[in-house]
Amino acid sequence: MFKPLGEISGAMTEEAAGPILHCFGKNQAMAALLMDDSIQRWDITGRKFLPPVLPLPTEVAEIAIHDNLAIVSWIDRELRVSRIAGYSMEDEWHPAFADKGEYRNAVSTNQDIHAPGSLWNHGMSAEILAMDIDETAAVFVAMNRGVYLIDPLTSNEIWRSEIPEWSPPWEGAKVESYTLSVHLGENQIHIFDDRGAWACLERSDGSHTEQGRLPFRGKTTGVWKGKSGWAITESGNKIHILSPEFTLLETKDVPGPVRHAIELESEWYWTGWRHDGGPNGVITRPEHGVWQIMIDKKIRVLCNDGQWSNHGLTV
């Protein structure tokens, strides 16, 4: 079991530049999305945030990060324009436009739009709903278009497949659902919708192999993958711990939405709306936790105000 930890010592983590909407990434490879849609990358070596940058002055839809690779997607709902770009986390990211007016004029006049400093970038015909990335591939789900596996360094398509026909919440149910998350595994890709359904695709060719429903009735609100299973949150403020095959192992009530969960030595720790949680229960915190990372074998929580603090159950 993960042992309680003392206070961290030495030069500590630097705060973000402003209030945080969302964090994306894996472990310490992370970027924070700020209120103005600027992106602030986490410098693992320096233990600090790099200055925020606004590559495109429009809404960020999704970001996927693995080590030094990142993929960002944007959506402008008013102009009905979607875009995707690949980046090196260590390179300089540059703004493409001086302001939103200049950007919208470029879109309206059909000018070529580029993401300076990117490895590649493309216009898309649909919003990106979910993404994941590892060292050799990236997967994303495009609304009403399909599931795509690409080379993250070049964006070359490896294969594309249809979005699963989700298992309904009850027999004969006619309800709309949307793709909530996608997760790359060594041999399989798992996709989840927001109505409690899951589907599994073969990583090699995108063929659909299995699908089913999660063992609870509410809507799925968050999914995190660990080495020994899953942590999945349900509407109504519950977090479920499941096996790799989605057998329900444990359910815990939480005081509010969970924003991030990580598995450490087969135990799950999470943070969210004014609380931290783990195998020993739940403890309140004054702000909303949005991300957790391990630094010097200690869990640090990044809150929505941009400040860092120790996880409440490991102080």
GROMACS .gro file of N, CA and C in nm, residues 5 106 134 138 166 181 234 257 259 283 285 304:
model
   36
    5LEU      N    1   0.288   1.025   0.351
    5LEU     CA    2   0.412   1.093   0.319
    5LEU      C    3   0.426   1.223   0.396
  106ALA      N    4  -0.909   3.538  -4.107
  106ALA     CA    5  -0.838   3.438  -4.187
  106ALA      C    6  -0.929   3.322  -4.223
  134ASP      N    7   0.065   0.733  -2.728
  134ASP     CA    8   0.180   0.671  -2.663
  134ASP      C    9   0.302   0.691  -2.751
  138ALA      N   10  -0.106   0.748  -3.202
  138ALA     CA   11  -0.209   0.831  -3.139
  138ALA      C   12  -0.343   0.789  -3.194
  166TRP      N   13  -2.311   0.196  -2.960
  166TRP     CA   14  -2.307   0.176  -2.816
  166TRP      C   15  -2.423   0.089  -2.766
  181SER      N   16  -1.418   0.905  -2.374
  181SER     CA   17  -1.272   0.890  -2.368
  181SER      C   18  -1.229   0.770  -2.449
  234GLU      N   19  -1.911   0.807  -1.173
  234GLU     CA   20  -2.051   0.801  -1.213
  234GLU      C   21  -2.123   0.926  -1.165
  257PRO      N   22  -1.762   1.621  -0.792
  257PRO     CA   23  -1.696   1.564  -0.910
  257PRO      C   24  -1.548   1.537  -0.888
  259ARG      N   25  -1.182   1.509  -1.059
  259ARG     CA   26  -1.117   1.567  -1.177
  259ARG      C   27  -0.997   1.485  -1.226
  283ILE      N   28  -1.090   1.337   0.227
  283ILE     CA   29  -1.062   1.451   0.313
  283ILE      C   30  -1.089   1.579   0.234
  285ARG      N   31  -1.061   1.970   0.094
  285ARG     CA   32  -0.958   2.067   0.062
  285ARG      C   33  -1.030   2.197   0.024
  304ASN      N   34  -0.748   2.432  -0.914
  304ASN     CA   35  -0.798   2.517  -1.022
  304ASN      C   36  -0.754   2.662  -1.009
   0.00000   0.00000   0.00000
